[in-house]
Amino acid sequence: AADGARVYLGWAGGEGGRPLVAMDTNGNAQWSNIRGGIAGANRLASDGRTVYAFNPFGQYSSVALYRVSSKDGSYTEWSSRKSTDFLLKDLWAAAGGEAAEKNIPHPAGLAAAGGRVFVSFSKLDTILVVNAGTGEVEKKLSVPRPMDMVSRDGKQVFALSNAHEIVEVNVGDGQSRTVANLALAEPEWGCGLAMDKAGRFYVGVREGAQQVRVYSPEGAPVRTIGAAGGRVPSGPWQADRLSNISGLAIDGKGQLWV
């Protein structure tokens, strides 16, 4: 994730080490965080004031969406919850999931802007809209298999849908439209979504291509980033090759982080 001042990196898990790291736009570490002795930060979003991270481990803390200050990594609270944690079971229930579900699926994506936090659950075809200050759930948006998301103002949210389309949703009335059909070849699928100041979309492509594809605001293909086929598991380093893209972000300088 990124905002105007910083870039945030998250790892699926850390034991003792800190899986959430904030850097400036030159790649210099600013602060780091771990939510307990064993924790992760495998979904991230920032609105420039707060960083939202999903911790999938429950040994030393809760499996939850938690929040910290973007400035120094100190914990902040959802005011209505009196806690830094929004528990996964509560998010799942608010999104319409069955309370009796034994293995609750983790969020497929996060985004934050305009006083709102967006949490997607692919299995429920739902994006949950949460008030960024209070933690109160404002509404649910219906999108087929939503994954990664991006929003600039909190009034519209763009989501990767079914791993093959970019969908725009009007948060006010819930209406949606397809912005771009990614036209991927099997077995390729999209993972990671970012948007620059000009409104261009950046999508990571897994499997065959292992590239970043760029689309215009109208959804037309613009260019690709990275050599086709991706990085080989061994051998000399090749700077123009990518592998297993899991997240994208564009910082305040317009730099793309993969």
PDB file of C-alpha atoms in Angstrom:
ATOM      1  CA  ALA A   1       0.000   0.000   0.000  1.00  0.00           C
ATOM      2  CA  ALA A   2       1.083   3.622  -0.366  1.00  0.00           C
ATOM      3  CA  ASP A   3       0.014   7.174   0.323  1.00  0.00           C
ATOM      4  CA  GLY A   4       1.546  10.531  -0.504  1.00  0.00           C
ATOM      5  CA  ALA A   5       4.399  10.246   1.961  1.00  0.00           C
ATOM      6  CA  ARG A   6       5.096   6.558   2.531  1.00  0.00           C
ATOM      7  CA  VAL A   7       5.006   3.035   1.179  1.00  0.00           C
ATOM      8  CA  TYR A   8       3.891   0.089   3.334  1.00  0.00           C
ATOM      9  CA  LEU A   9       5.050  -3.482   2.884  1.00  0.00           C
ATOM     10  CA  GLY A  10       3.324  -6.448   4.480  1.00  0.00           C
ATOM     11  CA  TRP A  11       4.315 -10.083   4.795  1.00  0.00           C
ATOM     12  CA  ALA A  12       2.034 -13.087   5.275  1.00  0.00           C
ATOM     13  CA  GLY A  13       3.666 -13.856   8.599  1.00  0.00           C
ATOM     14  CA  GLY A  14       6.452 -13.068  11.009  1.00  0.00           C
ATOM     15  CA  GLU A  15       7.658 -14.768  14.187  1.00  0.00           C
ATOM     16  CA  GLY A  16       9.454 -12.166  16.276  1.00  0.00           C
ATOM     17  CA  GLY A  17      10.278 -10.188  13.146  1.00  0.00           C
ATOM     18  CA  ARG A  18       7.945  -7.369  12.150  1.00  0.00           C
ATOM     19  CA  PRO A  19       5.839  -8.101   9.063  1.00  0.00           C
ATOM     20  CA  LEU A  20       4.548  -4.532   8.568  1.00  0.00           C
ATOM     21  CA  VAL A  21       7.195  -2.043   7.444  1.00  0.00           C
ATOM     22  CA  ALA A  22       6.776   1.627   6.501  1.00  0.00           C
ATOM     23  CA  MET A  23       9.275   3.259   4.170  1.00  0.00           C
ATOM     24  CA  ASP A  24       9.718   6.653   2.597  1.00  0.00           C
ATOM     25  CA  THR A  25       9.432   6.898  -1.180  1.00  0.00           C
ATOM     26  CA  ASN A  26      13.191   6.318  -1.511  1.00  0.00           C
ATOM     27  CA  GLY A  27      12.941   2.934   0.211  1.00  0.00           C
ATOM     28  CA  ASN A  28      14.323   3.963   3.616  1.00  0.00           C
ATOM     29  CA  ALA A  29      12.637   2.199   6.549  1.00  0.00           C
ATOM     30  CA  GLN A  30      10.685   4.522   8.864  1.00  0.00           C
ATOM     31  CA  TRP A  31       9.000   2.171  11.338  1.00  0.00           C
ATOM     32  CA  SER A  32       7.815  -1.432  11.650  1.00  0.00           C
ATOM     33  CA  ASN A  33       5.113  -3.321  13.515  1.00  0.00           C
ATOM     34  CA  ILE A  34       4.047  -6.797  14.601  1.00  0.00           C
ATOM     35  CA  ARG A  35       0.644  -7.478  16.166  1.00  0.00           C
ATOM     36  CA  GLY A  36       1.905 -10.018  18.747  1.00  0.00           C
ATOM     37  CA  GLY A  37       4.749 -12.538  18.812  1.00  0.00           C
ATOM     38  CA  ILE A  38       3.504 -14.305  15.686  1.00  0.00           C
ATOM     39  CA  ALA A  39       1.507 -12.152  13.291  1.00  0.00           C
ATOM     40  CA  GLY A  40       1.108 -11.113   9.684  1.00  0.00           C
ATOM     41  CA  ALA A  41       0.032  -8.169   7.549  1.00  0.00           C
ATOM     42  CA  ASN A  42      -1.113  -9.763   4.341  1.00  0.00           C
ATOM     43  CA  ARG A  43      -3.672  -7.115   3.330  1.00  0.00           C
ATOM     44  CA  LEU A  44      -2.851  -3.403   3.624  1.00  0.00           C
ATOM     45  CA  ALA A  45      -4.431  -0.024   2.938  1.00  0.00           C
ATOM     46  CA  SER A  46      -3.631   3.560   3.913  1.00  0.00           C
ATOM     47  CA  ASP A  47      -5.627   6.780   3.736  1.00  0.00           C
ATOM     48  CA  GLY A  48      -2.589   8.929   4.552  1.00  0.00           C
ATOM     49  CA  ARG A  49      -3.454   9.119   8.224  1.00  0.00           C
ATOM     50  CA  THR A  50      -4.026   5.505   9.228  1.00  0.00           C
ATOM     51  CA  VAL A  51      -2.650   2.200   7.983  1.00  0.00           C
ATOM     52  CA  TYR A  52      -5.080  -0.719   8.051  1.00  0.00           C
ATOM     53  CA  ALA A  53      -3.627  -4.235   8.132  1.00  0.00           C
ATOM     54  CA  PHE A  54      -5.140  -7.698   8.326  1.00  0.00           C
ATOM     55  CA  ASN A  55      -3.483 -10.092  10.774  1.00  0.00           C
ATOM     56  CA  PRO A  56      -4.294 -13.748   9.954  1.00  0.00           C
ATOM     57  CA  PHE A  57      -2.789 -15.248  13.124  1.00  0.00           C
ATOM     58  CA  GLY A  58      -4.532 -15.664  16.457  1.00  0.00           C
ATOM     59  CA  GLN A  59      -1.870 -17.114  18.758  1.00  0.00           C
ATOM     60  CA  TYR A  60      -0.853 -13.875  20.512  1.00  0.00           C
ATOM     61  CA  SER A  61      -3.521 -11.474  19.267  1.00  0.00           C
ATOM     62  CA  SER A  62      -6.807 -11.622  17.400  1.00  0.00           C
ATOM     63  CA  VAL A  63      -7.400 -12.554  13.790  1.00  0.00           C
ATOM     64  CA  ALA A  64      -8.549  -9.115  12.803  1.00  0.00           C
ATOM     65  CA  LEU A  65      -8.252  -5.958  10.756  1.00  0.00           C
ATOM     66  CA  TYR A  66      -6.133  -3.656  12.924  1.00  0.00           C
ATOM     67  CA  ARG A  67      -4.963  -0.076  12.558  1.00  0.00           C
ATOM     68  CA  VAL A  68      -1.896   2.053  13.276  1.00  0.00           C
ATOM     69  CA  SER A  69      -0.815   5.642  12.702  1.00  0.00           C
ATOM     70  CA  SER A  70       0.818   6.103   9.311  1.00  0.00           C
ATOM     71  CA  LYS A  71       3.238   8.579  10.876  1.00  0.00           C
ATOM     72  CA  ASP A  72       4.877   6.369  13.511  1.00  0.00           C
ATOM     73  CA  GLY A  73       3.129   2.986  13.619  1.00  0.00           C
ATOM     74  CA  SER A  74       1.464   3.552  17.004  1.00  0.00           C
ATOM     75  CA  TYR A  75      -1.885   1.834  17.513  1.00  0.00           C
ATOM     76  CA  THR A  76      -5.108   3.767  16.977  1.00  0.00           C
ATOM     77  CA  GLU A  77      -8.697   2.749  17.747  1.00  0.00           C
ATOM     78  CA  TRP A  78     -12.021   2.294  16.044  1.00  0.00           C
ATOM     79  CA  SER A  79     -13.928   4.692  18.297  1.00  0.00           C
ATOM     80  CA  SER A  80     -17.141   2.649  18.535  1.00  0.00           C
ATOM     81  CA  ARG A  81     -15.184  -0.519  19.288  1.00  0.00           C
ATOM     82  CA  LYS A  82     -12.709   0.931  21.775  1.00  0.00           C
ATOM     83  CA  SER A  83     -10.103  -1.294  20.170  1.00  0.00           C
ATOM     84  CA  THR A  84      -7.518  -1.347  17.433  1.00  0.00           C
ATOM     85  CA  ASP A  85      -9.015  -4.655  16.222  1.00  0.00           C
ATOM     86  CA  PHE A  86     -12.062  -5.257  14.048  1.00  0.00           C
ATOM     87  CA  LEU A  87     -12.381  -9.022  14.475  1.00  0.00           C
ATOM     88  CA  LEU A  88     -12.614 -11.213  11.398  1.00  0.00           C
ATOM     89  CA  LYS A  89     -15.718 -12.943  12.740  1.00  0.00           C
ATOM     90  CA  ASP A  90     -17.446  -9.565  13.082  1.00  0.00           C
ATOM     91  CA  LEU A  91     -16.408  -8.445   9.592  1.00  0.00           C
ATOM     92  CA  TRP A  92     -17.622 -11.749   8.165  1.00  0.00           C
ATOM     93  CA  ALA A  93     -20.974 -11.487   9.930  1.00  0.00           C
ATOM     94  CA  ALA A  94     -21.437  -7.864   8.817  1.00  0.00           C
ATOM     95  CA  ALA A  95     -20.754  -8.919   5.215  1.00  0.00           C
ATOM     96  CA  GLY A  96     -23.505 -11.537   5.431  1.00  0.00           C
ATOM     97  CA  GLY A  97     -21.427 -14.601   6.238  1.00  0.00           C
ATOM     98  CA  GLU A  98     -22.728 -17.503   8.302  1.00  0.00           C
ATOM     99  CA  ALA A  99     -21.820 -17.165  11.963  1.00  0.00           C
ATOM    100  CA  ALA A 100     -21.312 -20.943  12.168  1.00  0.00           C
ATOM    101  CA  GLU A 101     -18.616 -20.926   9.468  1.00  0.00           C
ATOM    102  CA  LYS A 102     -15.651 -22.867  10.908  1.00  0.00           C
ATOM    103  CA  ASN A 103     -12.913 -21.582   8.626  1.00  0.00           C
ATOM    104  CA  ILE A 104     -13.838 -18.002   7.830  1.00  0.00           C
ATOM    105  CA  PRO A 105     -12.227 -16.829   4.584  1.00  0.00           C
ATOM    106  CA  HIS A 106      -9.869 -13.914   5.001  1.00  0.00           C
ATOM    107  CA  PRO A 107     -10.504 -10.611   3.226  1.00  0.00           C
ATOM    108  CA  ALA A 108      -9.485 -10.659  -0.423  1.00  0.00           C
ATOM    109  CA  GLY A 109      -8.659  -6.946  -0.520  1.00  0.00           C
ATOM    110  CA  LEU A 110      -8.541  -3.651   1.371  1.00  0.00           C
ATOM    111  CA  ALA A 111      -8.763  -0.016   0.348  1.00  0.00           C
ATOM    112  CA  ALA A 112      -9.108   3.231   2.294  1.00  0.00           C
ATOM    113  CA  ALA A 113     -10.052   6.755   1.230  1.00  0.00           C
ATOM    114  CA  GLY A 114     -12.483   9.551   1.999  1.00  0.00           C
ATOM    115  CA  GLY A 115     -13.216   8.455   5.545  1.00  0.00           C
ATOM    116  CA  ARG A 116     -14.067   4.901   4.515  1.00  0.00           C
ATOM    117  CA  VAL A 117     -12.390   1.504   4.611  1.00  0.00           C
ATOM    118  CA  PHE A 118     -13.378  -1.096   2.035  1.00  0.00           C
ATOM    119  CA  VAL A 119     -13.085  -4.811   2.833  1.00  0.00           C
ATOM    120  CA  SER A 120     -13.798  -7.390   0.130  1.00  0.00           C
ATOM    121  CA  PHE A 121     -14.956 -10.973   0.632  1.00  0.00           C
ATOM    122  CA  SER A 122     -14.811 -12.921  -2.642  1.00  0.00           C
ATOM    123  CA  LYS A 123     -16.844 -15.849  -1.339  1.00  0.00           C
ATOM    124  CA  LEU A 124     -19.743 -13.540  -0.463  1.00  0.00           C
ATOM    125  CA  ASP A 125     -19.563 -11.363  -3.626  1.00  0.00           C
ATOM    126  CA  THR A 126     -19.463  -8.442  -1.207  1.00  0.00           C
ATOM    127  CA  ILE A 127     -17.468  -5.305  -0.430  1.00  0.00           C
ATOM    128  CA  LEU A 128     -18.035  -4.085   3.106  1.00  0.00           C
ATOM    129  CA  VAL A 129     -17.960  -0.304   3.604  1.00  0.00           C
ATOM    130  CA  VAL A 130     -16.726   0.686   7.075  1.00  0.00           C
ATOM    131  CA  ASN A 131     -16.502   4.147   8.633  1.00  0.00           C
ATOM    132  CA  ALA A 132     -12.785   4.796   9.040  1.00  0.00           C
ATOM    133  CA  GLY A 133     -13.203   6.608  12.333  1.00  0.00           C
ATOM    134  CA  THR A 134     -15.869   4.728  14.206  1.00  0.00           C
ATOM    135  CA  GLY A 135     -15.649   1.258  12.712  1.00  0.00           C
ATOM    136  CA  GLU A 136     -19.398   1.273  12.100  1.00  0.00           C
ATOM    137  CA  VAL A 137     -20.485  -0.616   8.994  1.00  0.00           C
ATOM    138  CA  GLU A 138     -22.104   1.801   6.553  1.00  0.00           C
ATOM    139  CA  LYS A 139     -23.255  -0.574   3.830  1.00  0.00           C
ATOM    140  CA  LYS A 140     -22.526  -3.593   1.657  1.00  0.00           C
ATOM    141  CA  LEU A 141     -21.767  -3.415  -2.065  1.00  0.00           C
ATOM    142  CA  SER A 142     -22.470  -6.306  -4.415  1.00  0.00           C
ATOM    143  CA  VAL A 143     -19.600  -7.238  -6.775  1.00  0.00           C
ATOM    144  CA  PRO A 144     -18.882 -10.678  -8.282  1.00  0.00           C
ATOM    145  CA  ARG A 145     -15.855 -12.164  -6.501  1.00  0.00           C
ATOM    146  CA  PRO A 146     -14.211  -8.861  -5.530  1.00  0.00           C
ATOM    147  CA  MET A 147     -10.491  -8.958  -4.808  1.00  0.00           C
ATOM    148  CA  ASP A 148      -8.001  -6.077  -4.715  1.00  0.00           C
ATOM    149  CA  MET A 149      -9.461  -2.572  -4.652  1.00  0.00           C
ATOM    150  CA  VAL A 150      -8.501   1.074  -4.967  1.00  0.00           C
ATOM    151  CA  SER A 151     -10.367   4.302  -4.170  1.00  0.00           C
ATOM    152  CA  ARG A 152      -9.296   7.929  -4.419  1.00  0.00           C
ATOM    153  CA  ASP A 153     -12.170   9.680  -2.658  1.00  0.00           C
ATOM    154  CA  GLY A 154     -14.296   7.056  -0.926  1.00  0.00           C
ATOM    155  CA  LYS A 155     -17.225   7.865  -3.228  1.00  0.00           C
ATOM    156  CA  GLN A 156     -16.236   5.373  -5.913  1.00  0.00           C
ATOM    157  CA  VAL A 157     -14.307   2.165  -5.427  1.00  0.00           C
ATOM    158  CA  PHE A 158     -12.663   0.158  -8.188  1.00  0.00           C
ATOM    159  CA  ALA A 159     -12.352  -3.582  -7.664  1.00  0.00           C
ATOM    160  CA  LEU A 160     -10.711  -6.458  -9.431  1.00  0.00           C
ATOM    161  CA  SER A 161     -13.657  -8.779 -10.089  1.00  0.00           C
ATOM    162  CA  ASN A 162     -13.449 -12.498 -10.902  1.00  0.00           C
ATOM    163  CA  ALA A 163      -9.696 -11.898 -11.403  1.00  0.00           C
ATOM    164  CA  HIS A 164     -10.493 -10.824 -14.987  1.00  0.00           C
ATOM    165  CA  GLU A 165     -12.287  -7.466 -14.852  1.00  0.00           C
ATOM    166  CA  ILE A 166     -12.041  -4.037 -13.222  1.00  0.00           C
ATOM    167  CA  VAL A 167     -15.401  -2.885 -11.902  1.00  0.00           C
ATOM    168  CA  GLU A 168     -16.310   0.608 -10.707  1.00  0.00           C
ATOM    169  CA  VAL A 169     -18.904   0.887  -7.935  1.00  0.00           C
ATOM    170  CA  ASN A 170     -20.712   4.055  -6.902  1.00  0.00           C
ATOM    171  CA  VAL A 171     -20.702   3.829  -3.105  1.00  0.00           C
ATOM    172  CA  GLY A 172     -23.752   6.076  -2.787  1.00  0.00           C
ATOM    173  CA  ASP A 173     -26.233   4.004  -4.789  1.00  0.00           C
ATOM    174  CA  GLY A 174     -24.344   0.732  -5.183  1.00  0.00           C
ATOM    175  CA  GLN A 175     -24.527   0.816  -8.985  1.00  0.00           C
ATOM    176  CA  SER A 176     -21.580  -0.759 -10.788  1.00  0.00           C
ATOM    177  CA  ARG A 177     -20.135  -0.951 -14.268  1.00  0.00           C
ATOM    178  CA  THR A 178     -17.267  -2.808 -15.901  1.00  0.00           C
ATOM    179  CA  VAL A 179     -14.403  -0.452 -16.643  1.00  0.00           C
ATOM    180  CA  ALA A 180     -11.978  -2.924 -18.185  1.00  0.00           C
ATOM    181  CA  ASN A 181     -12.014  -6.499 -19.382  1.00  0.00           C
ATOM    182  CA  LEU A 182      -8.436  -7.620 -18.828  1.00  0.00           C
ATOM    183  CA  ALA A 183      -8.556 -10.051 -21.797  1.00  0.00           C
ATOM    184  CA  LEU A 184      -6.185 -12.494 -20.105  1.00  0.00           C
ATOM    185  CA  ALA A 185      -5.194 -15.800 -21.650  1.00  0.00           C
ATOM    186  CA  GLU A 186      -5.774 -18.981 -19.650  1.00  0.00           C
ATOM    187  CA  PRO A 187      -4.454 -19.781 -17.090  1.00  0.00           C
ATOM    188  CA  GLU A 188      -3.574 -16.127 -16.357  1.00  0.00           C
ATOM    189  CA  TRP A 189      -5.413 -14.196 -13.667  1.00  0.00           C
ATOM    190  CA  GLY A 190      -5.210 -10.727 -12.183  1.00  0.00           C
ATOM    191  CA  CYS A 191      -3.828 -10.031  -8.719  1.00  0.00           C
ATOM    192  CA  GLY A 192      -3.071  -6.551  -7.379  1.00  0.00           C
ATOM    193  CA  LEU A 193      -4.653  -3.282  -8.453  1.00  0.00           C
ATOM    194  CA  ALA A 194      -3.377   0.304  -8.397  1.00  0.00           C
ATOM    195  CA  MET A 195      -4.392   3.592 -10.007  1.00  0.00           C
ATOM    196  CA  ASP A 196      -2.239   6.613 -10.816  1.00  0.00           C
ATOM    197  CA  LYS A 197      -3.165  10.301 -10.723  1.00  0.00           C
ATOM    198  CA  ALA A 198      -4.160  10.220 -14.400  1.00  0.00           C
ATOM    199  CA  GLY A 199      -6.675   7.443 -13.695  1.00  0.00           C
ATOM    200  CA  ARG A 200      -4.698   4.651 -15.372  1.00  0.00           C
ATOM    201  CA  PHE A 201      -5.066   1.188 -13.848  1.00  0.00           C
ATOM    202  CA  TYR A 202      -2.228  -1.215 -13.072  1.00  0.00           C
ATOM    203  CA  VAL A 203      -2.970  -4.932 -12.696  1.00  0.00           C
ATOM    204  CA  GLY A 204      -0.578  -7.734 -11.831  1.00  0.00           C
ATOM    205  CA  VAL A 205      -0.907 -10.829 -14.016  1.00  0.00           C
ATOM    206  CA  ARG A 206      -0.066 -14.198 -12.479  1.00  0.00           C
ATOM    207  CA  GLU A 207       0.781 -17.517 -14.113  1.00  0.00           C
ATOM    208  CA  GLY A 208       1.908 -17.208 -17.733  1.00  0.00           C
ATOM    209  CA  ALA A 209       2.772 -13.551 -18.273  1.00  0.00           C
ATOM    210  CA  GLN A 210       4.035 -12.535 -14.811  1.00  0.00           C
ATOM    211  CA  GLN A 211       3.744  -8.890 -15.830  1.00  0.00           C
ATOM    212  CA  VAL A 212       1.988  -5.684 -14.859  1.00  0.00           C
ATOM    213  CA  ARG A 213      -0.594  -4.603 -17.419  1.00  0.00           C
ATOM    214  CA  VAL A 214      -1.593  -0.935 -17.675  1.00  0.00           C
ATOM    215  CA  TYR A 215      -5.065   0.163 -18.809  1.00  0.00           C
ATOM    216  CA  SER A 216      -6.420   3.606 -19.651  1.00  0.00           C
ATOM    217  CA  PRO A 217      -9.218   5.185 -17.566  1.00  0.00           C
ATOM    218  CA  GLU A 218     -11.586   3.922 -20.283  1.00  0.00           C
ATOM    219  CA  GLY A 219     -10.240   0.379 -19.959  1.00  0.00           C
ATOM    220  CA  ALA A 220      -8.092   0.173 -23.086  1.00  0.00           C
ATOM    221  CA  PRO A 221      -4.721  -1.629 -22.876  1.00  0.00           C
ATOM    222  CA  VAL A 222      -1.865   0.894 -22.735  1.00  0.00           C
ATOM    223  CA  ARG A 223       1.340  -1.040 -22.089  1.00  0.00           C
ATOM    224  CA  THR A 224       2.990  -3.828 -20.129  1.00  0.00           C
ATOM    225  CA  ILE A 225       5.713  -3.692 -17.500  1.00  0.00           C
ATOM    226  CA  GLY A 226       8.179  -6.560 -17.171  1.00  0.00           C
ATOM    227  CA  ALA A 227       9.393  -9.211 -19.573  1.00  0.00           C
ATOM    228  CA  ALA A 228       6.880 -11.900 -20.507  1.00  0.00           C
ATOM    229  CA  GLY A 229       7.285 -15.168 -18.649  1.00  0.00           C
ATOM    230  CA  GLY A 230       8.559 -13.701 -15.407  1.00  0.00           C
ATOM    231  CA  ARG A 231      11.592 -14.468 -13.279  1.00  0.00           C
ATOM    232  CA  VAL A 232      13.259 -17.866 -13.260  1.00  0.00           C
ATOM    233  CA  PRO A 233      13.738 -19.491  -9.820  1.00  0.00           C
ATOM    234  CA  SER A 234      17.525 -19.640 -10.167  1.00  0.00           C
ATOM    235  CA  GLY A 235      20.267 -18.012 -12.184  1.00  0.00           C
ATOM    236  CA  PRO A 236      21.446 -14.430 -12.740  1.00  0.00           C
ATOM    237  CA  TRP A 237      19.254 -11.578 -11.518  1.00  0.00           C
ATOM    238  CA  GLN A 238      17.145 -10.011 -14.279  1.00  0.00           C
ATOM    239  CA  ALA A 239      15.810  -6.616 -13.274  1.00  0.00           C
ATOM    240  CA  ASP A 240      13.035  -6.562 -15.872  1.00  0.00           C
ATOM    241  CA  ARG A 241      11.390  -9.815 -14.721  1.00  0.00           C
ATOM    242  CA  LEU A 242       8.688 -10.236 -12.062  1.00  0.00           C
ATOM    243  CA  SER A 243       7.259 -13.263 -10.280  1.00  0.00           C
ATOM    244  CA  ASN A 244       4.077 -14.089  -8.334  1.00  0.00           C
ATOM    245  CA  ILE A 245       2.798 -10.518  -8.038  1.00  0.00           C
ATOM    246  CA  SER A 246       0.633 -10.174  -4.943  1.00  0.00           C
ATOM    247  CA  GLY A 247       0.211  -6.421  -4.533  1.00  0.00           C
ATOM    248  CA  LEU A 248       0.708  -3.095  -6.308  1.00  0.00           C
ATOM    249  CA  ALA A 249       0.875   0.487  -5.081  1.00  0.00           C
ATOM    250  CA  ILE A 250       1.724   3.898  -6.519  1.00  0.00           C
ATOM    251  CA  ASP A 251       3.387   6.384  -4.180  1.00  0.00           C
ATOM    252  CA  GLY A 252       3.318  10.178  -3.984  1.00  0.00           C
ATOM    253  CA  LYS A 253       6.085  10.424  -6.569  1.00  0.00           C
ATOM    254  CA  GLY A 254       4.149   8.325  -9.054  1.00  0.00           C
ATOM    255  CA  GLN A 255       6.442   5.348  -8.574  1.00  0.00           C
ATOM    256  CA  LEU A 256       4.945   1.883  -8.977  1.00  0.00           C
ATOM    257  CA  TRP A 257       5.783  -0.639  -6.234  1.00  0.00           C
ATOM    258  CA  VAL A 258       5.299  -4.331  -7.008  1.00  0.00           C
TER     259      VAL A 258
END
